[in-house]
Amino acid sequence: MSHYVLSAFADEYDASVKQQLCALSCFGIGQIELRGVNGKNISSLTACEMAELGQLLDEHGIKVSAIGSPIGKIALDGDMDAHFALAQNTFEIARTLGARYVRMFSFYAPKGKKITECREQVLDALGKLLDLADKYGVVLCHENEAAIYGDIPERCAELAEHFDKRLRCVFDMGNFVLEGIDPLAAYARLQQHIAYFHVKDALYAGAVVPPGKGEAHIAEILDAHQAFAEEDFFVSLEPHLQTFDGLNALVGRSFENPYRYPDAKAAFEDAVNKFKEIMQ
């Protein structure tokens, strides 16, 4: 039986990476999925900023579980040359920090098209990214999210199977709920392709809620994966309880979230505590 290793998007706690690392140490979390670093996305850090980040990680004894990159979060008719340059910098950062995994997405459709009409373009772009990632020894992990090609389990599986396990899955059960998809059925379809998990909870009505308070079946899915997986795997908390102002527009629904917090720190702490409670 395998075990999960807890990580987190600590930029949801504070923009300052020093404050992020201090918080993780206090919560007893030894891994971080890096995304926001002092107000900048991890993918755009300079060599000088990277050196400072590496020193802080060493000082706090925090390892990097994955790079939470924005790769693939671009329309297929966007500036792909600049996007591939960003990807190359991201892969260099991942290698420098010893992060095996890089989270990414499967593109938006050009204006006036449906993403399902762009399958060959998606596969071509992903293939080029995978070839580039191979040179840096990192594993690309595709996250399911609204409006990209891999927004539903069937297309997530299609991508993973097309590239014969070179492309792995980041399974976000909360995102599936927000898409109106049963996360248990999604897990059954994608189980063999999952590299690690993003954990947020949600209601089908459209609200993101603390772990255990929604319909994402977090504990049930993670227990199942601990029984299935042959190796330990990462679980990154991405609670989105107060930091995601654009959620209403993304899911196309209006709601009144019953969970409110005085600030981002309180929201993040509550997510950590509730996650630990449901996993006990």
Short mmCIF file of C-alpha atoms in Angstrom, two decimals:
data_model
loop_
_atom_site.label_atom_id
_atom_site.label_comp_id
_atom_site.label_asym_id
_atom_site.label_seq_id
_atom_site.Cartn_x
_atom_site.Cartn_y
_atom_site.Cartn_z
CA MET A 1 0.00 0.00 0.00
CA SER A 2 1.30 3.45 -0.91
CA HIS A 3 0.87 6.71 1.02
CA TYR A 4 0.19 10.28 0.01
CA VAL A 5 2.77 13.01 0.62
CA LEU A 6 1.18 16.35 1.42
CA SER A 7 2.14 19.44 -0.56
CA ALA A 8 0.39 22.75 -1.19
CA PHE A 9 0.02 25.84 -3.35
CA ALA A 10 1.20 28.10 -0.55
CA ASP A 11 0.80 31.22 -2.67
CA GLU A 12 -2.83 30.98 -1.55
CA TYR A 13 -1.54 31.76 1.96
CA ASP A 14 0.66 34.74 1.08
CA ALA A 15 2.35 36.25 -1.98
CA SER A 16 5.71 36.33 -0.18
CA VAL A 17 7.53 33.06 -0.72
CA LYS A 18 9.27 33.47 2.64
CA GLN A 19 5.88 33.67 4.35
CA GLN A 20 4.71 30.67 2.32
CA LEU A 21 7.61 28.54 3.51
CA CYS A 22 7.23 29.66 7.11
CA ALA A 23 3.55 28.70 7.02
CA LEU A 24 4.24 25.28 5.54
CA SER A 25 6.80 24.60 8.26
CA CYS A 26 4.26 25.58 10.93
CA PHE A 27 1.62 23.31 9.37
CA GLY A 28 4.04 20.40 9.16
CA ILE A 29 3.97 20.31 5.35
CA GLY A 30 7.35 19.52 3.84
CA GLN A 31 6.56 20.02 0.15
CA ILE A 32 5.40 22.93 -2.00
CA GLU A 33 3.95 23.16 -5.49
CA LEU A 34 5.47 26.41 -6.67
CA ARG A 35 3.29 28.82 -8.63
CA GLY A 36 3.33 32.39 -7.29
CA VAL A 37 6.68 33.63 -5.98
CA ASN A 38 6.71 37.16 -4.57
CA GLY A 39 4.00 38.22 -7.00
CA LYS A 40 5.57 36.59 -10.07
CA ASN A 41 4.72 33.29 -11.70
CA ILE A 42 7.39 30.66 -11.11
CA SER A 43 7.83 30.20 -14.87
CA SER A 44 9.21 33.71 -15.34
CA LEU A 45 11.83 33.81 -12.56
CA THR A 46 15.32 35.02 -13.42
CA ALA A 47 18.53 33.20 -12.49
CA CYS A 48 19.10 35.64 -9.62
CA GLU A 49 15.57 35.10 -8.29
CA MET A 50 16.03 31.35 -8.62
CA ALA A 51 19.19 31.43 -6.52
CA GLU A 52 17.39 33.33 -3.77
CA LEU A 53 14.45 30.93 -3.90
CA GLY A 54 16.72 27.90 -3.68
CA GLN A 55 18.41 29.31 -0.61
CA LEU A 56 15.06 29.93 1.11
CA LEU A 57 13.87 26.40 0.33
CA ASP A 58 17.05 24.97 1.84
CA GLU A 59 16.78 27.15 4.94
CA HIS A 60 13.22 25.97 5.62
CA GLY A 61 13.81 22.36 4.63
CA ILE A 62 10.98 22.45 2.07
CA LYS A 63 11.16 20.34 -1.11
CA VAL A 64 9.42 21.11 -4.41
CA SER A 65 6.80 18.51 -5.32
CA ALA A 66 5.95 20.11 -8.65
CA ILE A 67 6.01 23.32 -10.66
CA GLY A 68 2.51 24.78 -11.02
CA SER A 69 3.14 26.27 -14.43
CA PRO A 70 0.72 28.03 -16.80
CA ILE A 71 2.00 26.04 -19.78
CA GLY A 72 -0.83 25.19 -22.16
CA LYS A 73 -3.06 27.93 -20.80
CA ILE A 74 -3.07 29.79 -24.08
CA ALA A 75 -5.23 29.82 -27.20
CA LEU A 76 -3.83 27.74 -30.03
CA ASP A 77 -3.55 30.83 -32.24
CA GLY A 78 -1.58 32.73 -29.59
CA ASP A 79 2.15 33.49 -29.62
CA MET A 80 3.36 29.90 -29.44
CA ASP A 81 7.03 30.83 -29.94
CA ALA A 82 6.95 32.95 -26.78
CA HIS A 83 5.00 30.22 -25.00
CA PHE A 84 7.60 27.58 -25.86
CA ALA A 85 10.34 29.90 -24.64
CA LEU A 86 8.42 30.21 -21.36
CA ALA A 87 8.13 26.43 -21.22
CA GLN A 88 11.85 26.01 -21.72
CA ASN A 89 12.59 28.40 -18.86
CA THR A 90 10.08 26.51 -16.70
CA PHE A 91 11.72 23.17 -17.40
CA GLU A 92 15.12 24.64 -16.53
CA ILE A 93 13.67 25.91 -13.24
CA ALA A 94 12.16 22.50 -12.49
CA ARG A 95 15.48 20.77 -13.11
CA THR A 96 17.35 23.29 -10.96
CA LEU A 97 14.93 22.83 -8.06
CA GLY A 98 14.82 19.05 -8.35
CA ALA A 99 11.12 19.00 -9.22
CA ARG A 100 10.18 15.95 -11.26
CA TYR A 101 6.70 17.16 -12.24
CA VAL A 102 5.51 20.19 -14.19
CA ARG A 103 1.76 20.87 -14.17
CA MET A 104 0.31 22.07 -17.47
CA PHE A 105 -2.89 22.38 -19.53
CA SER A 106 -4.15 21.44 -22.99
CA PHE A 107 -4.92 24.80 -24.62
CA TYR A 108 -7.92 26.95 -25.43
CA ALA A 109 -9.57 27.14 -28.84
CA PRO A 110 -9.02 30.11 -31.15
CA LYS A 111 -11.90 32.57 -31.14
CA GLY A 112 -14.87 31.27 -33.08
CA LYS A 113 -13.86 27.61 -32.79
CA LYS A 114 -14.59 24.78 -30.39
CA ILE A 115 -11.61 23.12 -28.73
CA THR A 116 -12.87 19.71 -29.83
CA GLU A 117 -12.39 20.85 -33.43
CA CYS A 118 -8.69 21.44 -32.74
CA ARG A 119 -7.57 17.95 -31.73
CA GLU A 120 -4.65 17.72 -34.17
CA GLN A 121 -3.34 21.14 -33.16
CA VAL A 122 -3.54 20.18 -29.50
CA LEU A 123 -1.68 16.91 -30.09
CA ASP A 124 0.98 18.64 -32.17
CA ALA A 125 1.64 21.32 -29.53
CA LEU A 126 1.67 18.79 -26.70
CA GLY A 127 4.07 16.57 -28.62
CA LYS A 128 6.52 19.44 -29.02
CA LEU A 129 6.26 20.30 -25.32
CA LEU A 130 6.88 16.67 -24.36
CA ASP A 131 9.96 16.50 -26.59
CA LEU A 132 11.29 19.64 -24.92
CA ALA A 133 10.49 18.35 -21.43
CA ASP A 134 12.36 15.12 -22.16
CA LYS A 135 15.55 17.12 -22.71
CA TYR A 136 15.28 18.47 -19.16
CA GLY A 137 14.25 15.21 -17.54
CA VAL A 138 10.89 16.46 -16.28
CA VAL A 139 7.45 14.87 -16.52
CA LEU A 140 4.54 16.90 -17.87
CA CYS A 141 1.32 16.42 -15.90
CA HIS A 142 -1.94 17.57 -17.43
CA GLU A 143 -4.57 19.11 -15.16
CA ASN A 144 -8.26 18.88 -15.98
CA GLU A 145 -9.81 22.33 -16.14
CA ALA A 146 -12.77 24.05 -17.78
CA ALA A 147 -12.67 25.07 -21.46
CA ILE A 148 -9.37 23.36 -22.38
CA TYR A 149 -9.20 20.23 -24.53
CA GLY A 150 -8.77 17.96 -21.51
CA ASP A 151 -11.72 19.21 -19.51
CA ILE A 152 -13.50 15.86 -19.18
CA PRO A 153 -12.17 12.43 -18.15
CA GLU A 154 -12.50 10.90 -21.61
CA ARG A 155 -10.27 13.52 -23.24
CA CYS A 156 -7.80 13.48 -20.33
CA ALA A 157 -7.45 9.73 -20.88
CA GLU A 158 -7.23 10.23 -24.65
CA LEU A 159 -4.25 12.55 -24.24
CA ALA A 160 -2.45 10.28 -21.78
CA GLU A 161 -3.00 7.21 -23.96
CA HIS A 162 -2.05 8.99 -27.19
CA PHE A 163 1.37 9.81 -25.76
CA ASP A 164 1.80 6.36 -24.20
CA LYS A 165 2.25 7.51 -20.59
CA ARG A 166 4.77 10.25 -21.43
CA LEU A 167 1.99 12.64 -20.43
CA ARG A 168 0.58 12.03 -16.96
CA CYS A 169 -2.49 13.40 -15.20
CA VAL A 170 -2.92 15.80 -12.31
CA PHE A 171 -6.30 14.76 -10.97
CA ASP A 172 -8.34 17.67 -9.60
CA MET A 173 -11.56 16.26 -8.19
CA GLY A 174 -12.95 19.71 -7.39
CA ASN A 175 -12.56 20.84 -10.99
CA PHE A 176 -14.53 17.83 -12.16
CA VAL A 177 -17.35 18.67 -9.76
CA LEU A 178 -17.44 22.25 -11.08
CA GLU A 179 -17.85 20.75 -14.57
CA GLY A 180 -20.79 18.66 -13.36
CA ILE A 181 -18.80 15.42 -13.59
CA ASP A 182 -18.87 12.65 -10.99
CA PRO A 183 -15.32 12.62 -9.56
CA LEU A 184 -15.57 8.94 -8.58
CA ALA A 185 -16.34 7.95 -12.16
CA ALA A 186 -13.57 10.26 -13.38
CA TYR A 187 -11.11 8.64 -10.98
CA ALA A 188 -12.05 5.15 -12.17
CA ARG A 189 -11.36 6.21 -15.78
CA LEU A 190 -8.06 7.96 -15.06
CA GLN A 191 -6.66 5.94 -12.17
CA GLN A 192 -3.76 4.40 -14.09
CA HIS A 193 -2.71 7.74 -15.60
CA ILE A 194 -2.53 9.81 -12.39
CA ALA A 195 0.85 11.18 -11.29
CA TYR A 196 -0.50 13.23 -8.38
CA PHE A 197 -3.55 15.10 -7.11
CA HIS A 198 -4.77 18.65 -6.61
CA VAL A 199 -7.19 18.84 -3.73
CA LYS A 200 -10.05 21.26 -3.61
CA ASP A 201 -13.65 20.53 -2.71
CA ALA A 202 -16.70 21.90 -4.49
CA LEU A 203 -20.45 21.71 -4.84
CA TYR A 204 -22.21 20.97 -8.13
CA ALA A 205 -24.02 24.26 -7.56
CA GLY A 206 -20.73 26.01 -8.32
CA ALA A 207 -19.19 26.83 -4.93
CA VAL A 208 -15.65 25.93 -3.87
CA VAL A 209 -15.79 24.82 -0.24
CA PRO A 210 -13.37 23.49 2.40
CA PRO A 211 -12.16 19.88 2.09
CA GLY A 212 -14.85 17.47 3.20
CA LYS A 213 -17.68 20.00 2.86
CA GLY A 214 -18.41 19.40 -0.82
CA GLU A 215 -19.13 16.64 -3.30
CA ALA A 216 -15.60 15.83 -4.50
CA HIS A 217 -15.19 12.61 -2.45
CA ILE A 218 -11.63 13.59 -1.53
CA ALA A 219 -10.97 11.03 1.19
CA GLU A 220 -12.63 8.20 -0.75
CA ILE A 221 -10.56 8.87 -3.87
CA LEU A 222 -7.26 9.27 -2.03
CA ASP A 223 -7.89 6.12 0.01
CA ALA A 224 -8.58 4.25 -3.22
CA HIS A 225 -5.38 5.53 -4.77
CA GLN A 226 -3.30 4.59 -1.76
CA ALA A 227 -4.55 1.05 -2.23
CA PHE A 228 -3.92 1.16 -5.99
CA ALA A 229 -0.60 2.98 -6.42
CA GLU A 230 2.68 1.12 -6.12
CA GLU A 231 4.61 4.23 -5.07
CA ASP A 232 3.90 7.13 -2.72
CA PHE A 233 2.33 10.11 -4.48
CA PHE A 234 1.90 13.84 -3.90
CA VAL A 235 -1.31 15.55 -2.89
CA SER A 236 -1.21 19.33 -3.40
CA LEU A 237 -3.73 21.41 -1.50
CA GLU A 238 -5.21 24.02 -3.82
CA PRO A 239 -8.22 25.09 -1.75
CA HIS A 240 -9.20 28.25 -3.71
CA LEU A 241 -11.33 29.37 -0.77
CA GLN A 242 -10.61 33.07 -1.07
CA THR A 243 -8.13 33.60 -3.87
CA PHE A 244 -10.15 32.78 -6.97
CA ASP A 245 -12.32 35.80 -7.75
CA GLY A 246 -12.98 34.67 -11.32
CA LEU A 247 -14.63 31.38 -10.46
CA ASN A 248 -18.20 32.53 -11.16
CA ALA A 249 -17.28 33.53 -14.68
CA LEU A 250 -15.27 30.36 -15.25
CA VAL A 251 -18.04 27.94 -14.28
CA GLY A 252 -20.81 30.09 -15.74
CA ARG A 253 -22.91 30.01 -12.60
CA SER A 254 -23.69 32.48 -9.84
CA PHE A 255 -23.72 31.35 -6.24
CA GLU A 256 -23.44 32.58 -2.68
CA ASN A 257 -20.61 30.65 -1.05
CA PRO A 258 -21.53 29.73 2.53
CA TYR A 259 -17.87 29.68 3.64
CA ARG A 260 -16.27 33.07 4.22
CA TYR A 261 -12.95 34.02 5.79
CA PRO A 262 -11.43 37.26 7.08
CA ASP A 263 -8.31 36.81 4.97
CA ALA A 264 -6.36 34.38 2.80
CA LYS A 265 -4.30 33.07 5.71
CA ALA A 266 -7.41 32.03 7.66
CA ALA A 267 -8.86 30.36 4.56
CA PHE A 268 -5.68 28.40 3.88
CA GLU A 269 -5.31 27.30 7.51
CA ASP A 270 -8.90 26.08 7.60
CA ALA A 271 -8.33 24.08 4.40
CA VAL A 272 -5.23 22.43 5.89
CA ASN A 273 -7.03 21.54 9.12
CA LYS A 274 -10.14 20.20 7.40
CA PHE A 275 -8.09 18.12 4.99
CA LYS A 276 -6.19 16.52 7.86
CA GLU A 277 -9.47 15.85 9.65
CA ILE A 278 -11.08 13.99 6.74
CA MET A 279 -7.93 11.96 6.09
CA GLN A 280 -7.76 10.76 9.68
#
